[in-house]
């Protein structure tokens, strides 16, 4: 089970939601050094180095909602609340 699991409904349509999810992934790639790839309607991501080292997860996009599930390494679990809050803020902006 993911350490962080957040779901938001949207009315953007699948294509727009996927475009916004990809922009989020590109932003995180730039800021945190994550690597990501599309698998169907899901963006799979992980960080092999940097501040987010050991983080893995998925952004699952559908025509009606976006779900973010993140597994945190042991050293980042103490920051779960802060990380979750930041993810919620980003996700809320994504689905507007």
PDB file of C-alpha atoms in Angstrom:
ATOM      1  CA  UNK A   1       0.000   0.000   0.000  1.00  0.00           C
ATOM      2  CA  UNK A   2       1.249   3.474  -0.885  1.00  0.00           C
ATOM      3  CA  UNK A   3       2.329   5.794   1.907  1.00  0.00           C
ATOM      4  CA  UNK A   4       0.452   8.627   0.193  1.00  0.00           C
ATOM      5  CA  UNK A   5      -2.728   8.010  -1.813  1.00  0.00           C
ATOM      6  CA  UNK A   6      -4.741  11.011  -3.005  1.00  0.00           C
ATOM      7  CA  UNK A   7      -7.650  11.135  -5.451  1.00  0.00           C
ATOM      8  CA  UNK A   8      -9.304  14.167  -7.043  1.00  0.00           C
ATOM      9  CA  UNK A   9     -12.323  14.283  -9.356  1.00  0.00           C
ATOM     10  CA  UNK A  10     -12.178  16.523 -12.409  1.00  0.00           C
ATOM     11  CA  UNK A  11     -14.213  17.594 -15.414  1.00  0.00           C
ATOM     12  CA  UNK A  12     -11.266  18.265 -17.747  1.00  0.00           C
ATOM     13  CA  UNK A  13     -11.678  15.297 -20.032  1.00  0.00           C
ATOM     14  CA  UNK A  14      -9.038  12.608 -20.449  1.00  0.00           C
ATOM     15  CA  UNK A  15      -6.758  14.383 -22.937  1.00  0.00           C
ATOM     16  CA  UNK A  16      -6.526  17.640 -20.967  1.00  0.00           C
ATOM     17  CA  UNK A  17      -6.028  15.777 -17.695  1.00  0.00           C
ATOM     18  CA  UNK A  18      -3.194  13.766 -19.278  1.00  0.00           C
ATOM     19  CA  UNK A  19      -1.559  16.942 -20.619  1.00  0.00           C
ATOM     20  CA  UNK A  20      -1.643  18.518 -17.163  1.00  0.00           C
ATOM     21  CA  UNK A  21      -0.359  15.364 -15.481  1.00  0.00           C
ATOM     22  CA  UNK A  22       2.536  15.276 -17.932  1.00  0.00           C
ATOM     23  CA  UNK A  23       3.348  18.914 -17.202  1.00  0.00           C
ATOM     24  CA  UNK A  24       3.412  18.059 -13.492  1.00  0.00           C
ATOM     25  CA  UNK A  25       5.780  15.148 -14.192  1.00  0.00           C
ATOM     26  CA  UNK A  26       8.073  17.417 -16.222  1.00  0.00           C
ATOM     27  CA  UNK A  27       8.087  19.962 -13.395  1.00  0.00           C
ATOM     28  CA  UNK A  28       9.022  17.283 -10.853  1.00  0.00           C
ATOM     29  CA  UNK A  29      11.670  15.946 -13.211  1.00  0.00           C
ATOM     30  CA  UNK A  30      13.224  19.407 -13.348  1.00  0.00           C
ATOM     31  CA  UNK A  31      12.916  20.168  -9.614  1.00  0.00           C
ATOM     32  CA  UNK A  32      13.568  16.765  -8.026  1.00  0.00           C
ATOM     33  CA  UNK A  33      15.271  14.718 -10.715  1.00  0.00           C
ATOM     34  CA  UNK A  34      12.569  12.059 -10.971  1.00  0.00           C
ATOM     35  CA  UNK A  35      12.327   9.907 -14.063  1.00  0.00           C
ATOM     36  CA  UNK A  36       8.887   9.150 -15.465  1.00  0.00           C
ATOM     37  CA  UNK A  37       7.163   7.318 -18.298  1.00  0.00           C
ATOM     38  CA  UNK A  38       3.647   6.784 -19.577  1.00  0.00           C
ATOM     39  CA  UNK A  39       2.085   3.324 -19.236  1.00  0.00           C
ATOM     40  CA  UNK A  40      -1.351   3.632 -20.800  1.00  0.00           C
ATOM     41  CA  UNK A  41      -3.114   6.380 -18.837  1.00  0.00           C
ATOM     42  CA  UNK A  42      -0.661   6.165 -15.934  1.00  0.00           C
ATOM     43  CA  UNK A  43       2.558   8.059 -15.331  1.00  0.00           C
ATOM     44  CA  UNK A  44       5.008   5.854 -13.442  1.00  0.00           C
ATOM     45  CA  UNK A  45       7.823   7.699 -11.692  1.00  0.00           C
ATOM     46  CA  UNK A  46      10.832   7.113  -9.476  1.00  0.00           C
ATOM     47  CA  UNK A  47      13.868   8.942  -8.162  1.00  0.00           C
ATOM     48  CA  UNK A  48      17.224   7.209  -8.196  1.00  0.00           C
ATOM     49  CA  UNK A  49      19.128  10.142  -6.677  1.00  0.00           C
ATOM     50  CA  UNK A  50      18.706  13.591  -5.148  1.00  0.00           C
ATOM     51  CA  UNK A  51      16.370  14.783  -2.409  1.00  0.00           C
ATOM     52  CA  UNK A  52      13.608  12.407  -3.527  1.00  0.00           C
ATOM     53  CA  UNK A  53      15.887   9.340  -3.782  1.00  0.00           C
ATOM     54  CA  UNK A  54      13.910   6.127  -3.350  1.00  0.00           C
ATOM     55  CA  UNK A  55      10.502   7.645  -4.055  1.00  0.00           C
ATOM     56  CA  UNK A  56       8.315   5.670  -6.470  1.00  0.00           C
ATOM     57  CA  UNK A  57       4.748   6.190  -7.534  1.00  0.00           C
ATOM     58  CA  UNK A  58       2.043   6.572 -10.108  1.00  0.00           C
ATOM     59  CA  UNK A  59      -0.270   9.295 -11.367  1.00  0.00           C
ATOM     60  CA  UNK A  60      -3.332   7.457 -12.703  1.00  0.00           C
ATOM     61  CA  UNK A  61      -5.441   9.598 -15.036  1.00  0.00           C
ATOM     62  CA  UNK A  62      -8.997   8.821 -16.104  1.00  0.00           C
ATOM     63  CA  UNK A  63     -11.743  10.827 -17.739  1.00  0.00           C
ATOM     64  CA  UNK A  64     -13.186  11.694 -14.329  1.00  0.00           C
ATOM     65  CA  UNK A  65     -10.379  11.644 -11.760  1.00  0.00           C
ATOM     66  CA  UNK A  66      -6.663  11.745 -11.070  1.00  0.00           C
ATOM     67  CA  UNK A  67      -5.101   9.531  -8.417  1.00  0.00           C
ATOM     68  CA  UNK A  68      -1.588   9.953  -7.054  1.00  0.00           C
ATOM     69  CA  UNK A  69      -0.025   7.078  -5.121  1.00  0.00           C
ATOM     70  CA  UNK A  70       3.481   7.512  -3.714  1.00  0.00           C
ATOM     71  CA  UNK A  71       5.725   5.066  -1.895  1.00  0.00           C
ATOM     72  CA  UNK A  72       8.236   6.786   0.363  1.00  0.00           C
ATOM     73  CA  UNK A  73      11.577   5.388   1.464  1.00  0.00           C
ATOM     74  CA  UNK A  74      12.163   5.016   5.196  1.00  0.00           C
ATOM     75  CA  UNK A  75      14.086   8.293   5.512  1.00  0.00           C
ATOM     76  CA  UNK A  76      11.243  10.329   3.995  1.00  0.00           C
ATOM     77  CA  UNK A  77       8.370   8.712   5.926  1.00  0.00           C
ATOM     78  CA  UNK A  78       8.859  11.202   8.763  1.00  0.00           C
ATOM     79  CA  UNK A  79       7.986  13.948   6.253  1.00  0.00           C
ATOM     80  CA  UNK A  80       4.842  12.196   4.993  1.00  0.00           C
ATOM     81  CA  UNK A  81       2.485  14.944   6.213  1.00  0.00           C
ATOM     82  CA  UNK A  82       4.445  17.733   4.564  1.00  0.00           C
ATOM     83  CA  UNK A  83       4.891  15.793   1.321  1.00  0.00           C
ATOM     84  CA  UNK A  84       1.208  14.826   1.258  1.00  0.00           C
ATOM     85  CA  UNK A  85       0.174  18.459   1.740  1.00  0.00           C
ATOM     86  CA  UNK A  86       2.368  19.588  -1.164  1.00  0.00           C
ATOM     87  CA  UNK A  87       1.011  16.828  -3.399  1.00  0.00           C
ATOM     88  CA  UNK A  88      -2.569  17.811  -2.517  1.00  0.00           C
ATOM     89  CA  UNK A  89      -1.844  21.451  -3.405  1.00  0.00           C
ATOM     90  CA  UNK A  90      -0.297  20.459  -6.757  1.00  0.00           C
ATOM     91  CA  UNK A  91      -3.155  18.086  -7.523  1.00  0.00           C
ATOM     92  CA  UNK A  92      -5.786  20.696  -6.657  1.00  0.00           C
ATOM     93  CA  UNK A  93      -4.146  23.110  -9.123  1.00  0.00           C
ATOM     94  CA  UNK A  94      -3.892  20.375 -11.753  1.00  0.00           C
ATOM     95  CA  UNK A  95      -7.621  19.613 -11.826  1.00  0.00           C
ATOM     96  CA  UNK A  96      -8.912  23.213 -11.877  1.00  0.00           C
TER      97      UNK A  96
END
